[in-house]
Amino acid sequence: MGVYISEKIWDFDLQAALAEISEQRREQALKFKHEQGQRLCVLAYQLLKEGLRQEYGITDNPIFDYNEHGKPSIVGHPKIYFNLSHCKEAAICVISDKPVGVDVECIREFKDSLVNYTMNDEEKAEMSRSDNPEATFIRFWTMKEATAKLVGTGITHDVKSLINSTKYKYTTVERQRYIYTVCEYL
């Protein structure tokens, strides 16, 4: 499995990068209203291209097919699994020979209503004991989102029960301003 992450959101020529990606991804990037969203969308795709080149020798722009819940796969490469995510601080891509999910989120304040909707009692208790409840919340949230992306359904059912350490393996990394989690089947 390869994890590719970049915080260099503003360190490339957006117009040149848009010209080097697939038309499909360019259209998706240009749907973002603000330049930062466009850059993050392009950067995540560039990370995928880099990973495909390094791990598989693939140099063509990948074209995506999507399942009914929006989970992408690469046309012509059914045995290559990947997942993309971005937040305002970073973009990430994970590539594997097995299904995989990833989420990256900025550490920030949260509302109690969101905690009550998304976290179970054990998670809430851990957050209340934490020296940094914001980071603890984001750690749990990225685990839940990465799980939903691994399964390929998105968050369509009980969010409180998404984390399952007997079924999934989680790798969570905390950086100064964001946290990311990679989720795989055991």
mmCIF file of C-alpha atoms in Angstrom:
data_model
loop_
_atom_site.group_PDB
_atom_site.id
_atom_site.type_symbol
_atom_site.label_atom_id
_atom_site.label_comp_id
_atom_site.label_asym_id
_atom_site.label_seq_id
_atom_site.Cartn_x
_atom_site.Cartn_y
_atom_site.Cartn_z
ATOM 1 C CA MET A 1 0.000 0.000 0.000
ATOM 2 C CA GLY A 2 1.240 3.470 -0.853
ATOM 3 C CA VAL A 3 0.215 6.651 0.927
ATOM 4 C CA TYR A 4 0.838 9.903 -0.924
ATOM 5 C CA ILE A 5 0.184 13.179 0.859
ATOM 6 C CA SER A 6 0.947 16.793 0.060
ATOM 7 C CA GLU A 7 0.474 20.118 1.783
ATOM 8 C CA LYS A 8 1.768 22.013 -1.281
ATOM 9 C CA ILE A 9 -1.602 23.375 -2.283
ATOM 10 C CA TRP A 10 -0.262 26.704 -3.551
ATOM 11 C CA ASP A 11 3.081 25.462 -4.964
ATOM 12 C CA PHE A 12 2.029 24.660 -8.525
ATOM 13 C CA ASP A 13 0.659 26.422 -11.582
ATOM 14 C CA LEU A 14 -3.045 25.554 -11.545
ATOM 15 C CA GLN A 15 -3.640 26.293 -15.236
ATOM 16 C CA ALA A 16 -0.695 24.114 -16.303
ATOM 17 C CA ALA A 17 -1.828 21.327 -13.973
ATOM 18 C CA LEU A 18 -5.399 21.467 -15.325
ATOM 19 C CA ALA A 19 -4.007 20.984 -18.835
ATOM 20 C CA GLU A 20 -2.108 17.840 -17.733
ATOM 21 C CA ILE A 21 -4.993 15.927 -16.163
ATOM 22 C CA SER A 22 -7.889 14.023 -17.702
ATOM 23 C CA GLU A 23 -10.822 15.994 -19.048
ATOM 24 C CA GLN A 24 -13.027 14.112 -16.587
ATOM 25 C CA ARG A 25 -10.999 15.287 -13.585
ATOM 26 C CA ARG A 26 -10.584 18.801 -15.006
ATOM 27 C CA GLU A 27 -14.377 19.148 -15.226
ATOM 28 C CA GLN A 28 -14.693 17.912 -11.651
ATOM 29 C CA ALA A 29 -12.032 20.350 -10.398
ATOM 30 C CA LEU A 30 -13.635 23.302 -12.164
ATOM 31 C CA LYS A 31 -16.955 22.617 -10.423
ATOM 32 C CA PHE A 32 -15.361 23.963 -7.248
ATOM 33 C CA LYS A 33 -16.305 27.614 -6.840
ATOM 34 C CA HIS A 34 -13.064 28.670 -5.151
ATOM 35 C CA GLU A 35 -9.504 28.221 -6.351
ATOM 36 C CA GLN A 36 -8.485 26.349 -3.192
ATOM 37 C CA GLY A 37 -11.034 23.598 -3.902
ATOM 38 C CA GLN A 38 -9.878 23.374 -7.499
ATOM 39 C CA ARG A 39 -6.265 23.093 -6.375
ATOM 40 C CA LEU A 40 -7.055 20.375 -3.827
ATOM 41 C CA CYS A 41 -8.999 18.347 -6.391
ATOM 42 C CA VAL A 42 -6.128 18.606 -8.887
ATOM 43 C CA LEU A 43 -3.498 17.874 -6.230
ATOM 44 C CA ALA A 44 -5.265 14.682 -5.088
ATOM 45 C CA TYR A 45 -5.392 13.506 -8.713
ATOM 46 C CA GLN A 46 -1.702 14.365 -9.191
ATOM 47 C CA LEU A 47 -0.901 12.235 -6.138
ATOM 48 C CA LEU A 48 -2.833 9.345 -7.692
ATOM 49 C CA LYS A 49 -0.923 9.767 -10.957
ATOM 50 C CA GLU A 50 2.384 9.780 -9.053
ATOM 51 C CA GLY A 51 1.436 6.648 -7.130
ATOM 52 C CA LEU A 52 0.272 4.794 -10.237
ATOM 53 C CA ARG A 53 3.542 5.661 -11.979
ATOM 54 C CA GLN A 54 5.710 4.611 -9.029
ATOM 55 C CA GLU A 55 3.845 1.440 -8.091
ATOM 56 C CA TYR A 56 2.537 0.163 -11.420
ATOM 57 C CA GLY A 57 4.422 2.023 -14.150
ATOM 58 C CA ILE A 58 1.159 3.544 -15.381
ATOM 59 C CA THR A 59 1.731 6.922 -17.011
ATOM 60 C CA ASP A 60 -1.667 7.550 -18.653
ATOM 61 C CA ASN A 61 -4.199 9.791 -16.954
ATOM 62 C CA PRO A 62 -6.569 7.511 -15.040
ATOM 63 C CA ILE A 63 -10.238 7.652 -15.977
ATOM 64 C CA PHE A 64 -12.753 6.874 -13.255
ATOM 65 C CA ASP A 65 -15.874 4.790 -13.182
ATOM 66 C CA TYR A 66 -18.172 5.264 -10.170
ATOM 67 C CA ASN A 67 -20.393 2.856 -8.265
ATOM 68 C CA GLU A 68 -23.946 3.795 -7.296
ATOM 69 C CA HIS A 69 -22.655 5.557 -4.155
ATOM 70 C CA GLY A 70 -19.926 7.506 -5.963
ATOM 71 C CA LYS A 71 -16.913 5.356 -5.044
ATOM 72 C CA PRO A 72 -14.418 5.618 -7.910
ATOM 73 C CA SER A 73 -12.438 2.874 -9.614
ATOM 74 C CA ILE A 74 -9.925 3.133 -12.437
ATOM 75 C CA VAL A 75 -11.244 2.069 -15.836
ATOM 76 C CA GLY A 76 -9.165 -0.840 -17.175
ATOM 77 C CA HIS A 77 -7.478 -1.561 -13.827
ATOM 78 C CA PRO A 78 -9.988 -3.449 -11.658
ATOM 79 C CA LYS A 79 -7.273 -4.836 -9.346
ATOM 80 C CA ILE A 80 -5.884 -1.416 -8.393
ATOM 81 C CA TYR A 81 -7.731 0.151 -5.488
ATOM 82 C CA PHE A 82 -7.355 3.756 -4.409
ATOM 83 C CA ASN A 83 -9.048 6.469 -2.445
ATOM 84 C CA LEU A 84 -8.637 10.250 -2.409
ATOM 85 C CA SER A 85 -9.404 12.879 0.192
ATOM 86 C CA HIS A 86 -8.555 16.490 0.895
ATOM 87 C CA CYS A 87 -9.129 19.197 3.448
ATOM 88 C CA LYS A 88 -8.022 22.828 3.371
ATOM 89 C CA GLU A 89 -4.553 21.845 4.636
ATOM 90 C CA ALA A 90 -3.662 18.763 2.547
ATOM 91 C CA ALA A 91 -4.571 16.265 -0.153
ATOM 92 C CA ILE A 92 -4.029 12.522 0.203
ATOM 93 C CA CYS A 93 -4.167 9.443 -2.011
ATOM 94 C CA VAL A 94 -3.894 5.811 -0.945
ATOM 95 C CA ILE A 95 -3.249 3.057 -3.493
ATOM 96 C CA SER A 96 -3.448 -0.663 -2.725
ATOM 97 C CA ASP A 97 -4.028 -4.090 -4.208
ATOM 98 C CA LYS A 98 -6.979 -4.421 -1.773
ATOM 99 C CA PRO A 99 -9.977 -2.149 -1.153
ATOM 100 C CA VAL A 100 -9.013 0.900 0.896
ATOM 101 C CA GLY A 101 -10.553 4.072 2.300
ATOM 102 C CA VAL A 102 -8.938 7.311 3.469
ATOM 103 C CA ASP A 103 -10.068 10.568 5.004
ATOM 104 C CA VAL A 104 -8.178 13.704 5.970
ATOM 105 C CA GLU A 105 -9.693 16.491 8.064
ATOM 106 C CA CYS A 106 -8.442 19.690 9.657
ATOM 107 C CA ILE A 107 -8.436 19.803 13.435
ATOM 108 C CA ARG A 108 -11.094 22.332 14.383
ATOM 109 C CA GLU A 109 -13.836 23.081 16.848
ATOM 110 C CA PHE A 110 -17.020 21.048 16.660
ATOM 111 C CA LYS A 111 -20.614 21.495 17.727
ATOM 112 C CA ASP A 112 -22.167 19.343 20.444
ATOM 113 C CA SER A 113 -25.052 18.513 18.099
ATOM 114 C CA LEU A 114 -22.602 16.956 15.640
ATOM 115 C CA VAL A 115 -20.948 14.939 18.411
ATOM 116 C CA ASN A 116 -24.330 13.652 19.591
ATOM 117 C CA TYR A 117 -25.301 12.683 16.049
ATOM 118 C CA THR A 118 -22.021 10.970 15.075
ATOM 119 C CA MET A 119 -20.342 9.608 18.215
ATOM 120 C CA ASN A 120 -21.350 6.683 20.413
ATOM 121 C CA ASP A 121 -21.124 6.771 24.221
ATOM 122 C CA GLU A 122 -17.595 5.284 24.363
ATOM 123 C CA GLU A 123 -16.289 7.809 21.837
ATOM 124 C CA LYS A 124 -17.938 10.694 23.706
ATOM 125 C CA ALA A 125 -16.381 9.478 26.960
ATOM 126 C CA GLU A 126 -12.932 9.328 25.356
ATOM 127 C CA MET A 127 -13.404 12.839 23.996
ATOM 128 C CA SER A 128 -14.352 14.150 27.454
ATOM 129 C CA ARG A 129 -11.174 12.617 28.962
ATOM 130 C CA SER A 130 -8.947 13.947 26.194
ATOM 131 C CA ASP A 131 -6.524 16.841 26.609
ATOM 132 C CA ASN A 132 -7.418 17.761 23.024
ATOM 133 C CA PRO A 133 -11.080 16.868 22.388
ATOM 134 C CA GLU A 134 -11.015 18.526 18.940
ATOM 135 C CA ALA A 135 -8.236 16.208 17.757
ATOM 136 C CA THR A 136 -9.963 13.202 19.346
ATOM 137 C CA PHE A 137 -13.211 14.077 17.553
ATOM 138 C CA ILE A 138 -11.405 14.440 14.208
ATOM 139 C CA ARG A 139 -9.564 11.142 14.770
ATOM 140 C CA PHE A 140 -12.895 9.356 15.273
ATOM 141 C CA TRP A 141 -14.491 11.222 12.371
ATOM 142 C CA THR A 142 -11.694 10.293 9.925
ATOM 143 C CA MET A 143 -11.966 6.671 11.062
ATOM 144 C CA LYS A 144 -15.705 6.694 10.352
ATOM 145 C CA GLU A 145 -15.363 8.436 6.995
ATOM 146 C CA ALA A 146 -12.476 6.180 5.888
ATOM 147 C CA THR A 147 -14.585 3.142 6.840
ATOM 148 C CA ALA A 148 -17.547 4.384 4.807
ATOM 149 C CA LYS A 149 -15.255 5.083 1.845
ATOM 150 C CA LEU A 150 -13.661 1.622 2.127
ATOM 151 C CA VAL A 151 -17.057 -0.073 2.091
ATOM 152 C CA GLY A 152 -18.073 2.164 -0.793
ATOM 153 C CA THR A 153 -21.433 3.281 0.533
ATOM 154 C CA GLY A 154 -20.587 6.677 1.927
ATOM 155 C CA ILE A 155 -22.156 7.634 5.221
ATOM 156 C CA THR A 156 -25.607 6.220 4.577
ATOM 157 C CA HIS A 157 -26.326 4.372 7.803
ATOM 158 C CA ASP A 158 -25.773 4.699 11.548
ATOM 159 C CA VAL A 159 -22.657 6.856 11.849
ATOM 160 C CA LYS A 160 -22.221 5.949 15.511
ATOM 161 C CA SER A 161 -21.445 2.306 14.706
ATOM 162 C CA LEU A 162 -19.085 2.721 11.732
ATOM 163 C CA ILE A 163 -15.823 2.038 13.586
ATOM 164 C CA ASN A 164 -15.258 -1.702 13.965
ATOM 165 C CA SER A 165 -11.787 -2.771 15.122
ATOM 166 C CA THR A 166 -12.626 -6.468 14.705
ATOM 167 C CA LYS A 167 -13.374 -6.054 10.998
ATOM 168 C CA TYR A 168 -11.085 -3.205 9.903
ATOM 169 C CA LYS A 169 -7.497 -2.080 10.388
ATOM 170 C CA TYR A 170 -7.026 1.640 11.020
ATOM 171 C CA THR A 171 -3.860 3.660 10.562
ATOM 172 C CA THR A 172 -4.301 7.171 11.921
ATOM 173 C CA VAL A 173 -1.685 9.901 11.683
ATOM 174 C CA GLU A 174 -1.929 13.255 13.432
ATOM 175 C CA ARG A 175 -0.092 16.217 12.011
ATOM 176 C CA GLN A 176 -0.011 19.689 13.494
ATOM 177 C CA ARG A 177 -3.179 20.945 11.754
ATOM 178 C CA TYR A 178 -4.884 17.824 10.429
ATOM 179 C CA ILE A 179 -5.439 14.104 10.924
ATOM 180 C CA TYR A 180 -5.768 11.356 8.355
ATOM 181 C CA THR A 181 -6.913 7.759 8.670
ATOM 182 C CA VAL A 182 -6.460 4.865 6.265
ATOM 183 C CA CYS A 183 -8.922 1.974 6.639
ATOM 184 C CA GLU A 184 -8.458 -1.557 5.285
ATOM 185 C CA TYR A 185 -10.186 -4.895 5.801
ATOM 186 C CA LEU A 186 -8.436 -7.189 8.272
#
